[in-house]
Structures are given as structure tokens and as C-alpha cells.
Amino acid sequence: MRVNARVLIDGPSELVFDYAIPVGLDVKPGCRVRVPLRKKSSIGTVLSVVSADQFEFAVRELEALIDPEPLITPVLLKTADWIANYYGCSIESVIRSVLPESVRTEEHSARTRRIAILAKAVDPVTMERLEKRAPRQHAILTLLGAATDQQLPVADLGEGNSASLKSLEKAGWIRLEIEEIRRDPDADGVEEILESKPLDLNEEQQRALDEVLSAVADPEHAKPLLLLGVTGSGKTEVYLQAARRALDLGKTVLVLVPEISLTPQTVRRFKARFAAMQQEVAVLHSNLSQGERFDEWHRIRKGIARIVIGARSAVFAPLPDLGLILVDEEHENSYKQDVVPRYHGRDVAVLRAAFEPCAVVLGSATPSLESWHNCESGKYQLVRLNQRADGQSMPLVRVVDMRLGSGKHKGAPAILSDKLRTALEQRLEKGEQSILFLNRRGFARSLQCHACGHVCQCPHCAVALTYHRTDERLICHVCGYQSIVPRKCPECRDPGIAMQGYGTQRVEEVLSKVLPQAKFARIDADTMRRKNALRDTLNAFKAHKTDVLIGTQMIAKGLHFPNVTLVGILNADLGLHVPDFRAGERTFQLLTQVAGRAGRGDLAGEVIVQTFTPHSPSIQYARRHDFDGYSEQEMEFRSQFSFPPYAHCAVLTARSTHERRAEFTLQTLHHRLAENTPAGIVLGEVLPSPLVRSHGQFRFQITLRSMRARPLTRHVQAVLAKTTLPDDVTVVFDMDALNFS
Ligand SMILES: Nc1ncnc2c1ncn2[C@@H]1O[C@H](COP(=O)(O)OP(=O)(O)OP(=O)(O)O)[C@@H](O)[C@H]1O
Ligand SMILES: [Zn+2]
């Protein structure tokens, strides 16, 4: 049987062609090859090897095989194929995510240097002779003899030595070799990390570890594990010990975190536990240089780096002998990619684990309802940690109804209730620390005219501009548009234009007046632009150089400060009133996570939640740290309306600078989607997106729901394939969408 290679050509346009495989060449899927394309030669990746018998026309032969062994393992190729089908995107787009550009193209290569190695001990007589007749050779041998491992880079042996080196090599005293050197992302050695020792696990942790280890031992028969552990229950310690055991068994370990830059403490705890095997740990940041990425990728592929920590895209790390995947904070939305391919890192991790097979653990104090549902239906296995690790109690949460105080300060809402203010003062007196959380950066939300009600809006996006005090500017938080602050209302010329709402910057200003003796630090997207700003601010807080940390959701994740005894949530309602059926779930998660930052040391913690809707279930259940209670009532609502996790929900969006064309295109698609709709698919109406205009483009959307995912994706793909879209309209399909704006 003749076979062809189906090859994805590397380049800006996604081209896939078949090429005949020359006799005697062992071409496997996942290898890169050199192929003729038009008059040039190009690089491509072999997607599959297909029978050539059904081809009536002759195809060209491929020119050469670049990698004798596949760059993409069979499991990852299978995963890529699944992603393309499930999310309705091209296999090309997925391969581009699986193989980083620096590895795929031939522009990058390993960095090398020449080294000289002493081949055998040189006797004193020879040395003496050389000293007189060939002082350079003598000097080289002396240097090598004193060096560690008796080897040195040629560059370190001084210039103009090539003749001497050659003579020494010829005489058999030394060997000259080429060595690959790693471009080490940590080379500038920012901070030294001390090795941490494993802790004695409590009973719950031990049981959880045993479950993970039995899955590592027999992954074929194990289900994905959902580790539901309250905040501070010691999930990380379980991860660390499970990882250690998997490594001891000769397996490799993959750790996924929501965002590397926002989880510095988690990353550091892994680095500290595995400090003795530093070379075997790879941290995949988004800010690695291409060369560093190339090196880390090959170190992982060769099995040198055996434990990989990274965000979403690290799920494609080419670890051989994968034994365990850990997905920390599995409920985080940042696991879903919001550009093509729109995959969910957690779901892909579960799938890869099944293909490998290997164990997979999803951990959270507030699991997504999707994962919770998978436990209820028996797809996943639930493991719980109900107690805080070293016996501390969960913090006491008080809810303050801000509606009562709102009459006093007409216009400007009170930022700080009396309760929270008193609590802050008490902490300062006792030398304890506090965290204040507000999920909105900037100074004030918006500028509104009291006379005509006009709100200053972004001209490109349908959102109000946010006032930023430090630069005296109005900034759009969607597209970054900036404008000056008007002195009069641009609409009616009234000078009574004023701030509505408030952000973190305003909180800092007000608080410095109320508590002049306290030292504040602020963490949000505005203050954290500088490299290492987050790390430095957190370190200063840890060393108690600051008393109060004010921040947005950037401080909600994984922070552990034993001296923090008070957490204040300034406006718990901010995420609640957005047009998204997950608004309540997100608010519950965020409040529970933020509240969990309090009382993590020997001192008891207190949380004060300020809200205008004190009876909302998200707030009431978070107050009691009651995931079961929250999920029970929320799941009932989801089931009643067939929302996820009881159905898959996808969004089809059309956007264009021409409003009518975007709407018309989507209506045409709607019309076609409504013909022969497979049973079980619920097709929504064409509606303006909640964010009707963004970056100057008008947006319309259709929501689709279905019990089964594949028929939905297939139906939409079929309709898109036979519809010619106008050039100036972009249509986007998002399966299992998390963002409905
Ligand atoms: N068995 C143990 N004995 C004593 N202390 C422990 C034990 N396990 C964990 N700890 C400590 O308890 C604290 C909280 O643990 P950890 O941060 O791992 O919890 P977590 O569940 O990951 O928390 P979160 O979800 O809130 O980030 C840490 O200081 C950790 O060192
Ligand atoms: Zn904008």
C-alpha cells in the first residue's frame, strides 16, 4: 500500500497538503518535514499518514524528514484532534498552540559552545617539558587540571589558543566537544529559594494523598479526582507530596495554575520543595524569550525537566512518561482561552490524562459547577478536605448592609462602614495586618453629569470611562482609549459633572486620610505594570513593611499571610449585576476565596463584607463557607433553565464596524441554523451582545444550547462552511463559552 503524508505547512495562512513519502523514509505523524511548495521549499508538520490509494492524481514527494522522532507525541496529536472537533476549530490552529513557534520553525536552535576536557592525567615529566617548550599548552593543561570536572569552555582558556588546543587534542591529552547550554530564565538569580521539607499530613490530607497515589499507580482504572478543600486546608501540601511520589516512581508531573504572574506563592512553594532538583523544574511563563522557550521545551521533551509548572498552554508540555496532572484553582476562568482555539485548559487536562493514561487532580475550595456535576454523575471522584490544615478555625464573616448608611452621604456612597473602620483601627493597634478587596481599579467608576445625566463613554466601546487620578485621565478598561477629564458636561455644558462609584485608587486616598498612621500598598493592573512589582509588594507585605493591602481580584488567589486577621470586602455586589447566568457563581467563588485569606496563622480571622444586597445567596452562603448549600440551590436553578452544567452552552458572535452588516450576517446564519436543527439543540435569537460595541465594532450574538456537545459544534460548523461571510464581518464560535459579554 502506498502512503502519503498529510502535512500542515508552516506559515501565516493555514495550508494542508498531501505529499508522497519517498521509499525508505520512516515518516510518523508529529514529525516535521521539508516539502516543496510552489517553487520554494517549506517546513511542515505531518498531521497523519494516509493511504494514497484513493488518490487519482499524483502528489509531489516530500523532500526530507527533519525530525527522526515526532515532535508531537501521539497522545498530544490525538488531543489536538479532539480539540479541533470539539471546539469547532481547525487542526492547524491547535497544532500552533501545541508546538510553540520557536520549536516549530527553524529560526531557533540550541545555543552551544565548545568545551575542552582533560582526557587523562598528565605526568610531571611531560608537564615540565611542555612548560619549557610550549608554555601555552602547559597553561591550558594546568587550568583544566584545576577545573571542576576537569573541563572548561574554550572561550575561558584565553584567545589565540586554537593551535595549542589542536596539538593537545592530537596528542590525546584533551578532548574538544560541543556542549548545549541552556538559556536559563532564572539565571539572573533573583532570589535564593530554601528547600522546604514535607509536613506531617493530617488525617484528611493523608486520605486525599492516598487517593491520588492509587490513581498514579493505576491510572487506567482511576477517575479524575476533584479535591474540594476549604481555603487553608492544605491542598498545596497534598499536591507537593503527590508530585514527589510520582517523581520517585520515575514519572513526570505537570502542574497547571490559573496565571503564573498572579500565583507567585504557589510557584515558589513548588520551587522550594524541589529546590534540590532545580534543573528538573521548568516554569513556563508567558514572558520567556523565544530562545528560552525553545530550550525549556526541549528539556521537557528529553525528560530532563521532569516537573513543569505553567498556565493554560502548559497542558501541551511534551512530558514523556507523564504520571500526574495537577490543576490548581480549577474553577478559574482564565483556564479558558479567549482566542482560537478556544479550549478550556482544565477540560483538556482531563482528556490528556485519559489518553496518556495518567492521574489528574482538580483542586479548589470553590469548584466549578461543571466539575461538581461530574462528581454527582460519577464521572469524577470527589475527595474532600473539610478542616483547615493545622486546626485553625474558618474566619468569622460579618455582613454589613450598606443601604442603611446610604442616606447620610447623599450622592457619594460611603466607602467604609463604621464596623470596618473600627476593625481596621483595632488591627493597627495590635500590630496585625488587613487586606481590603474591591474588584474595580481606578479612582471612580465614571463621570456623570448631575444636570442632564450624561455619562462619559468610550467612543469605541459601549462602556463608561473610568477616572484615573494619577494621570488625570479617563480610561476605557476594554480597549485602553484615553481622554482628558472635561471641566463641563460635554453634553449640556453644566459644570456639575461628578464622580459616580469608586475604585481601588480612590479607596487608598480616602483611607490614608481616615487612618493616617497606617501604611498602605495597592495591587491592581495600574500599580503592577513594572516588572516584579507584584512580587516586591507581596514581599513587603509579608515582611510587615505595610499594614493594609488594597487590591482587586489580583489578590484573591492563593495568598498565604499568617499575620492577616482582617479581610474587608468593600462592595461585594460588583460582579453580581452583570448579564451572565454565572454571575452568582463567580461572586460566591470570589468572596469565599478572598474571605479565605484571613486567619491563616495562629490568630483568628475576621471578614467584613459590605453589600447593598445582603440577602443574595452568593453572599449568604459565602458567609458560611458553605459550598454544598450554595451549589444545591444554584444547581436547581441551572437545571430548571437547562443551563450548564446541565447542557452545553455556546455563543456565536458576529462583529463588524458596520452595525447592519453584523446583524444581517448573524440573521442569515440564524436562518440556516434553524433549518434541519438536530434534535436537542436549542437555538436562541439574534441579540445585541451585552457589550454592544467594543474596539469600534458592533457585536451581535446567538446563544445555543444542547445536551450533547458534538452535534452542536458539527451543526454550526456545517452551516458556517457553506455560508460566505462578508469580508468586513468576523464570526466567532465559542463552545462552552464562559464569557457572554
Ligand atoms: N499537615 C499540615 N500540618 C501543618 N500545617 C500544614 C499542613 N498542611 C498544610 N499546612 C500549612 O497550612 C497552611 C495552608 O495550607 P495551603 O496553603 O496548602 O492550603 P490551600 O488549601 O492550598 O489553601 P488555599 O486554597 O486557601 O490557597 C500553609 O501554611 C501550610 O504550610
Ligand atoms: Zn474602549
Coordinates of C-alpha atoms in Angstrom, one line a residue, residues 225-229 235 327-336 344-347 350 361-377 380 382 581-582 584-590 592-593 627-628 630-632 634-635 638 643-646 736-738:
L225 CA -10.2 13.4 41.2
L226 CA -11.9 16.6 42.4
L227 CA -10.1 17.8 45.5
L228 CA -12.5 20.1 47.3
G229 CA -10.6 21.6 50.2
K235 CA -4.3 21.3 49.3
V327 CA -4.9 21.6 38.1
D328 CA -4.9 24.2 40.9
E329 CA -7.9 26.5 41.3
E330 CA -9.7 24.5 38.7
H331 CA -12.7 26.9 38.8
E332 CA -10.8 29.9 37.4
N333 CA -12.0 31.3 34.1
S334 CA -8.5 32.0 32.9
Y335 CA -8.2 28.4 32.0
K336 CA -10.5 29.1 29.0
H344 CA -10.6 25.0 28.4
G345 CA -7.2 24.0 29.9
R346 CA -8.8 22.0 32.7
D347 CA -11.0 20.0 30.4
V350 CA -8.7 15.7 31.9
V361 CA -6.4 16.1 40.2
L362 CA -8.6 19.2 40.0
G363 CA -8.3 21.3 43.2
S364 CA -10.4 24.1 44.5
A365 CA -12.2 25.5 47.6
T366 CA -15.0 26.6 45.3
P367 CA -15.1 24.1 42.4
S368 CA -16.9 25.0 39.2
L369 CA -20.4 23.6 39.0
E370 CA -19.3 21.7 35.9
S371 CA -16.8 19.7 37.9
W372 CA -19.2 19.3 40.8
H373 CA -21.8 17.9 38.4
N374 CA -19.2 15.5 37.0
C375 CA -18.8 14.2 40.6
E376 CA -22.5 13.8 41.1
S377 CA -22.9 11.9 37.8
Y380 CA -15.2 12.3 38.7
L382 CA -14.8 13.6 45.0
F581 CA -26.0 33.3 34.4
R582 CA -22.7 32.6 36.1
G584 CA -23.8 34.5 41.2
E585 CA -21.4 31.6 41.0
R586 CA -18.4 33.9 40.3
T587 CA -19.4 36.2 43.2
F588 CA -19.7 33.2 45.5
Q589 CA -16.3 31.9 44.4
L590 CA -14.6 35.3 44.7
T592 CA -15.1 32.7 49.5
Q593 CA -11.6 32.9 48.1
F627 CA -20.2 25.3 49.1
D628 CA -22.7 22.5 49.4
Y630 CA -24.6 27.3 47.5
S631 CA -24.3 24.6 44.9
E632 CA -27.5 22.9 45.8
E634 CA -27.7 27.1 42.2
M635 CA -27.8 23.7 40.6
R638 CA -29.4 25.7 36.4
F643 CA -28.1 26.0 31.8
P644 CA -24.7 24.5 32.2
P645 CA -23.7 22.1 33.7
Y646 CA -26.9 20.5 32.6
D736 CA -18.7 26.0 26.4
A737 CA -18.4 29.8 26.5
L738 CA -17.6 31.4 29.8

